[in-house]
Amino acid sequence: MPPATPSKPDRSSTIASALRNAIVEGRLVVGDRLPSEAELAEQFAVSRSTVREALKRLAAQSLIRTQRGATGGAFVNHLSYDAAHAQQITTGVLLLSMNTIGFDVACEARFAMERACAPLACARRSEDHLQAMQAEIARQSDPALSDEAFCASDVAFHRALVDAAGNPVLSWQLAGAIEAMQPLMNMITFTARDRARIVALHSRIAAAVRSMEAAACDAALRDLETYTVEVHAAVMARRALMARAT
């Protein structure tokens, strides 16, 4: 059998990478206008359609914005944490689902990172953060709340805790843990969780943040992690028992 012919490199990807590197390295800064499509096509010896595909890749990453008109073109965008937030969540979901990260690994990582935020949250929390956490606790206490809504409220509660740390880099980094990792964990454990116990643990966390007691907040998060691991073990044992019975 003849050796497989190596695939040709994706030229649009190569161009996008070159422009991305120029932005990251500071050779192109916020507000700079990129060369025109014709200039880029000549520079990289490709068609303008290939250049357009490369620019679409950069726009999808919010690295550039396009502007029409005589003074238009493609410009280096100001990438905000809010804009990067959704990308971090999507990346987190894909990494976990495509690489089949184990529950124990995801749980360990998520709570380790969240506990790192606890001292900062206790020191910097605002009344808005406290109210957001309390509102989610009240929502979770409603017995008529659906499982889906309870899980969404669970995520929102922990998001408020992380944001209370007042560090946008931590909030961005933890977007993948809280809003990607936690929902996947909830999908596995929600049928076996005791809502009242979750609400009680959340109430302990919120009370510790309000009273600015970092050690108490850390202890409550550790207890929540232990309970999450216990619930997961119970779910897996039940599934194994059902599999043996079939």
Tab-separated table of C-alpha atoms in Angstrom:
chain	number	residue	atom	x	y	z
A	1	MET	CA	0.000	0.000	0.000
A	2	PRO	CA	1.498	3.393	-0.973
A	3	PRO	CA	2.125	5.826	1.879
A	4	ALA	CA	-0.667	8.268	2.559
A	5	THR	CA	-0.220	11.643	0.938
A	6	PRO	CA	0.198	14.281	3.647
A	7	SER	CA	-2.650	16.764	3.675
A	8	LYS	CA	-1.919	20.287	2.533
A	9	PRO	CA	-1.805	22.860	5.299
A	10	ASP	CA	-4.925	24.977	5.698
A	11	ARG	CA	-3.749	28.302	4.301
A	12	SER	CA	-6.510	30.301	5.981
A	13	SER	CA	-5.493	28.803	9.334
A	14	THR	CA	-1.848	29.682	8.657
A	15	ILE	CA	-2.759	33.281	7.850
A	16	ALA	CA	-5.016	33.544	10.894
A	17	SER	CA	-2.205	32.230	13.117
A	18	ALA	CA	0.279	34.736	11.669
A	19	LEU	CA	-2.075	37.649	12.308
A	20	ARG	CA	-2.993	36.323	15.755
A	21	ASN	CA	0.693	36.148	16.667
A	22	ALA	CA	1.184	39.725	15.498
A	23	ILE	CA	-1.629	40.822	17.818
A	24	VAL	CA	-0.431	38.766	20.791
A	25	GLU	CA	3.154	39.954	20.371
A	26	GLY	CA	2.082	43.591	20.151
A	27	ARG	CA	3.112	44.194	16.552
A	28	LEU	CA	-0.555	44.959	15.943
A	29	VAL	CA	-2.297	46.804	18.777
A	30	VAL	CA	-5.900	47.678	19.609
A	31	GLY	CA	-7.341	49.966	16.949
A	32	ASP	CA	-4.740	49.173	14.298
A	33	ARG	CA	-6.105	48.595	10.816
A	34	LEU	CA	-5.029	45.335	9.225
A	35	PRO	CA	-3.766	45.364	5.617
A	36	SER	CA	-6.546	45.126	3.049
A	37	GLU	CA	-7.731	41.777	1.686
A	38	ALA	CA	-5.844	42.466	-1.533
A	39	GLU	CA	-2.642	43.285	0.352
A	40	LEU	CA	-2.925	40.189	2.541
A	41	ALA	CA	-3.667	38.016	-0.508
A	42	GLU	CA	-0.524	39.302	-2.182
A	43	GLN	CA	1.570	38.985	0.984
A	44	PHE	CA	0.582	35.340	1.564
A	45	ALA	CA	0.195	34.426	-2.129
A	46	VAL	CA	-3.383	33.235	-1.730
A	47	SER	CA	-6.807	34.173	-3.043
A	48	ARG	CA	-8.902	36.858	-1.396
A	49	SER	CA	-11.459	34.217	-0.419
A	50	THR	CA	-8.746	32.464	1.608
A	51	VAL	CA	-7.929	35.764	3.309
A	52	ARG	CA	-11.607	36.316	4.084
A	53	GLU	CA	-11.766	32.878	5.718
A	54	ALA	CA	-8.738	33.745	7.854
A	55	LEU	CA	-10.346	37.023	8.932
A	56	LYS	CA	-13.549	35.178	9.837
A	57	ARG	CA	-11.517	32.960	12.157
A	58	LEU	CA	-10.072	35.985	13.920
A	59	ALA	CA	-13.467	37.670	14.151
A	60	ALA	CA	-14.954	34.515	15.686
A	61	GLN	CA	-12.332	34.838	18.433
A	62	SER	CA	-13.226	38.536	18.882
A	63	LEU	CA	-9.659	39.489	17.963
A	64	ILE	CA	-10.737	41.753	15.117
A	65	ARG	CA	-13.806	43.741	14.075
A	66	THR	CA	-14.790	44.772	10.584
A	67	GLN	CA	-16.064	48.146	9.504
A	68	ARG	CA	-17.682	49.055	6.203
A	69	GLY	CA	-17.260	52.216	4.189
A	70	ALA	CA	-14.431	54.272	2.757
A	71	THR	CA	-12.603	54.268	6.092
A	72	GLY	CA	-13.526	50.673	6.819
A	73	GLY	CA	-11.571	47.472	6.952
A	74	ALA	CA	-10.512	45.018	9.630
A	75	PHE	CA	-9.282	46.446	12.927
A	76	VAL	CA	-7.699	44.904	16.005
A	77	ASN	CA	-10.455	44.608	18.569
A	78	HIS	CA	-10.350	45.332	22.275
A	79	LEU	CA	-10.915	41.885	23.750
A	80	SER	CA	-12.848	42.218	26.997
A	81	TYR	CA	-13.204	39.607	29.721
A	82	ASP	CA	-16.936	39.506	28.995
A	83	ALA	CA	-16.278	38.662	25.347
A	84	ALA	CA	-13.783	35.959	26.306
A	85	HIS	CA	-16.115	34.535	28.946
A	86	ALA	CA	-18.321	32.597	26.531
A	87	GLN	CA	-15.291	31.229	24.685
A	88	GLN	CA	-13.848	29.925	27.953
A	89	ILE	CA	-17.097	28.114	28.756
A	90	THR	CA	-17.295	26.571	25.281
A	91	THR	CA	-13.668	25.461	25.485
A	92	GLY	CA	-14.266	23.968	28.920
A	93	VAL	CA	-17.276	21.984	27.755
A	94	LEU	CA	-15.420	20.653	24.723
A	95	LEU	CA	-12.331	19.692	26.726
A	96	LEU	CA	-14.377	17.811	29.286
A	97	SER	CA	-16.677	16.054	26.826
A	98	MET	CA	-14.092	15.206	24.154
A	99	ASN	CA	-11.413	14.051	26.565
A	100	THR	CA	-13.781	12.196	28.895
A	101	ILE	CA	-12.404	13.809	32.046
A	102	GLY	CA	-13.314	11.713	35.070
A	103	PHE	CA	-15.800	13.052	37.592
A	104	ASP	CA	-13.258	12.873	40.415
A	105	VAL	CA	-10.727	14.894	38.410
A	106	ALA	CA	-13.315	17.532	37.467
A	107	CYS	CA	-14.596	17.736	41.042
A	108	GLU	CA	-11.117	18.084	42.519
A	109	ALA	CA	-10.158	20.824	40.047
A	110	ARG	CA	-13.375	22.773	40.382
A	111	PHE	CA	-13.395	22.929	44.178
A	112	ALA	CA	-9.650	23.573	44.452
A	113	MET	CA	-10.021	26.634	42.227
A	114	GLU	CA	-13.207	27.784	43.913
A	115	ARG	CA	-11.663	27.525	47.391
A	116	ALA	CA	-8.824	29.716	46.131
A	117	CYS	CA	-11.415	32.452	45.613
A	118	ALA	CA	-12.892	32.134	49.114
A	119	PRO	CA	-10.466	34.437	51.005
A	120	LEU	CA	-10.723	37.115	48.321
A	121	ALA	CA	-14.522	36.826	48.180
A	122	CYS	CA	-14.741	37.210	51.952
A	123	ALA	CA	-12.496	40.283	51.856
A	124	ARG	CA	-13.981	42.024	48.825
A	125	ARG	CA	-17.630	40.989	48.525
A	126	SER	CA	-20.145	43.741	47.896
A	127	GLU	CA	-23.776	43.889	48.907
A	128	ASP	CA	-24.708	43.047	45.320
A	129	HIS	CA	-22.746	39.792	45.511
A	130	LEU	CA	-24.355	38.892	48.827
A	131	GLN	CA	-27.821	39.631	47.481
A	132	ALA	CA	-27.143	37.550	44.360
A	133	MET	CA	-26.095	34.569	46.469
A	134	GLN	CA	-29.075	34.954	48.794
A	135	ALA	CA	-31.477	35.235	45.852
A	136	GLU	CA	-30.244	31.896	44.494
A	137	ILE	CA	-30.609	30.265	47.913
A	138	ALA	CA	-34.216	31.506	48.057
A	139	ARG	CA	-34.829	30.174	44.543
A	140	GLN	CA	-33.356	26.774	45.433
A	141	SER	CA	-35.607	26.580	48.493
A	142	ASP	CA	-38.727	26.531	46.305
A	143	PRO	CA	-39.958	22.913	46.227
A	144	ALA	CA	-41.698	23.584	42.893
A	145	LEU	CA	-38.422	24.500	41.195
A	146	SER	CA	-37.606	22.117	38.341
A	147	ASP	CA	-34.407	20.066	38.352
A	148	GLU	CA	-33.117	22.065	35.397
A	149	ALA	CA	-33.821	25.381	37.110
A	150	PHE	CA	-32.257	24.149	40.358
A	151	CYS	CA	-29.057	23.213	38.541
A	152	ALA	CA	-28.984	26.598	36.785
A	153	SER	CA	-29.442	28.332	40.142
A	154	ASP	CA	-26.642	26.200	41.587
A	155	VAL	CA	-24.311	27.481	38.865
A	156	ALA	CA	-25.454	31.085	39.392
A	157	PHE	CA	-24.778	30.841	43.135
A	158	HIS	CA	-21.197	29.714	42.639
A	159	ARG	CA	-20.704	32.258	39.868
A	160	ALA	CA	-21.643	34.983	42.364
A	161	LEU	CA	-19.158	33.574	44.877
A	162	VAL	CA	-16.345	33.633	42.327
A	163	ASP	CA	-17.243	37.124	41.113
A	164	ALA	CA	-17.221	38.342	44.722
A	165	ALA	CA	-13.452	37.815	44.682
A	166	GLY	CA	-13.283	40.962	42.554
A	167	ASN	CA	-10.637	39.572	40.219
A	168	PRO	CA	-11.629	39.469	36.522
A	169	VAL	CA	-8.805	37.060	35.688
A	170	LEU	CA	-10.060	34.570	38.276
A	171	SER	CA	-13.641	35.024	37.079
A	172	TRP	CA	-12.560	34.327	33.514
A	173	GLN	CA	-10.404	31.350	34.453
A	174	LEU	CA	-13.175	29.852	36.560
A	175	ALA	CA	-15.818	30.277	33.868
A	176	GLY	CA	-14.773	26.892	32.528
A	177	ALA	CA	-14.922	25.332	35.985
A	178	ILE	CA	-18.170	26.837	37.214
A	179	GLU	CA	-20.210	27.210	34.037
A	180	ALA	CA	-18.841	24.260	32.068
A	181	MET	CA	-17.610	21.740	34.626
A	182	GLN	CA	-20.348	22.185	37.222
A	183	PRO	CA	-23.311	21.653	34.842
A	184	LEU	CA	-21.741	18.398	33.634
A	185	MET	CA	-21.290	17.316	37.243
A	186	ASN	CA	-24.897	18.267	38.015
A	187	MET	CA	-26.140	16.124	35.130
A	188	ILE	CA	-24.664	13.059	36.829
A	189	THR	CA	-25.647	13.768	40.428
A	190	PHE	CA	-28.870	15.810	40.381
A	191	THR	CA	-31.203	12.794	40.671
A	192	ALA	CA	-29.574	11.673	43.932
A	193	ARG	CA	-28.894	15.019	45.594
A	194	ASP	CA	-30.752	16.156	48.677
A	195	ARG	CA	-31.838	19.695	47.817
A	196	ALA	CA	-32.229	20.667	51.464
A	197	ARG	CA	-28.628	19.664	52.124
A	198	ILE	CA	-27.401	21.680	49.138
A	199	VAL	CA	-29.357	24.716	50.332
A	200	ALA	CA	-27.921	24.308	53.839
A	201	LEU	CA	-24.367	24.147	52.492
A	202	HIS	CA	-24.966	27.146	50.236
A	203	SER	CA	-26.377	29.034	53.225
A	204	ARG	CA	-23.205	28.271	55.202
A	205	ILE	CA	-21.058	29.547	52.336
A	206	ALA	CA	-23.098	32.743	51.969
A	207	ALA	CA	-23.081	33.382	55.723
A	208	ALA	CA	-19.302	32.959	55.850
A	209	VAL	CA	-18.819	35.378	52.962
A	210	ARG	CA	-21.157	37.904	54.585
A	211	SER	CA	-19.296	37.703	57.909
A	212	MET	CA	-15.943	37.719	56.049
A	213	GLU	CA	-14.833	34.414	57.619
A	214	ALA	CA	-12.567	32.809	55.009
A	215	ALA	CA	-11.864	29.674	57.061
A	216	ALA	CA	-15.582	28.993	57.502
A	217	CYS	CA	-16.178	29.514	53.785
A	218	ASP	CA	-13.366	27.097	52.935
A	219	ALA	CA	-14.762	24.512	55.363
A	220	ALA	CA	-18.248	24.773	53.836
A	221	LEU	CA	-16.826	24.344	50.342
A	222	ARG	CA	-14.881	21.284	51.472
A	223	ASP	CA	-18.050	19.809	52.954
A	224	LEU	CA	-19.868	20.494	49.694
A	225	GLU	CA	-17.091	18.761	47.769
A	226	THR	CA	-17.247	15.738	50.087
A	227	TYR	CA	-21.008	15.523	49.681
A	228	THR	CA	-20.715	15.830	45.888
A	229	VAL	CA	-18.224	12.968	45.792
A	230	GLU	CA	-20.473	10.844	48.033
A	231	VAL	CA	-23.502	11.454	45.811
A	232	HIS	CA	-21.521	10.563	42.707
A	233	ALA	CA	-20.350	7.313	44.323
A	234	ALA	CA	-23.951	6.451	45.207
A	235	VAL	CA	-25.117	7.137	41.652
A	236	MET	CA	-22.356	4.981	40.174
A	237	ALA	CA	-23.092	2.139	42.610
A	238	ARG	CA	-26.768	2.253	41.690
A	239	ARG	CA	-25.973	2.188	37.983
A	240	ALA	CA	-23.627	-0.785	38.467
A	241	LEU	CA	-26.326	-2.642	40.380
A	242	MET	CA	-28.876	-2.000	37.647
A	243	ALA	CA	-26.395	-3.140	34.974
A	244	ARG	CA	-25.808	-6.424	36.811
A	245	ALA	CA	-29.552	-6.961	37.124
A	246	THR	CA	-30.143	-6.711	33.366
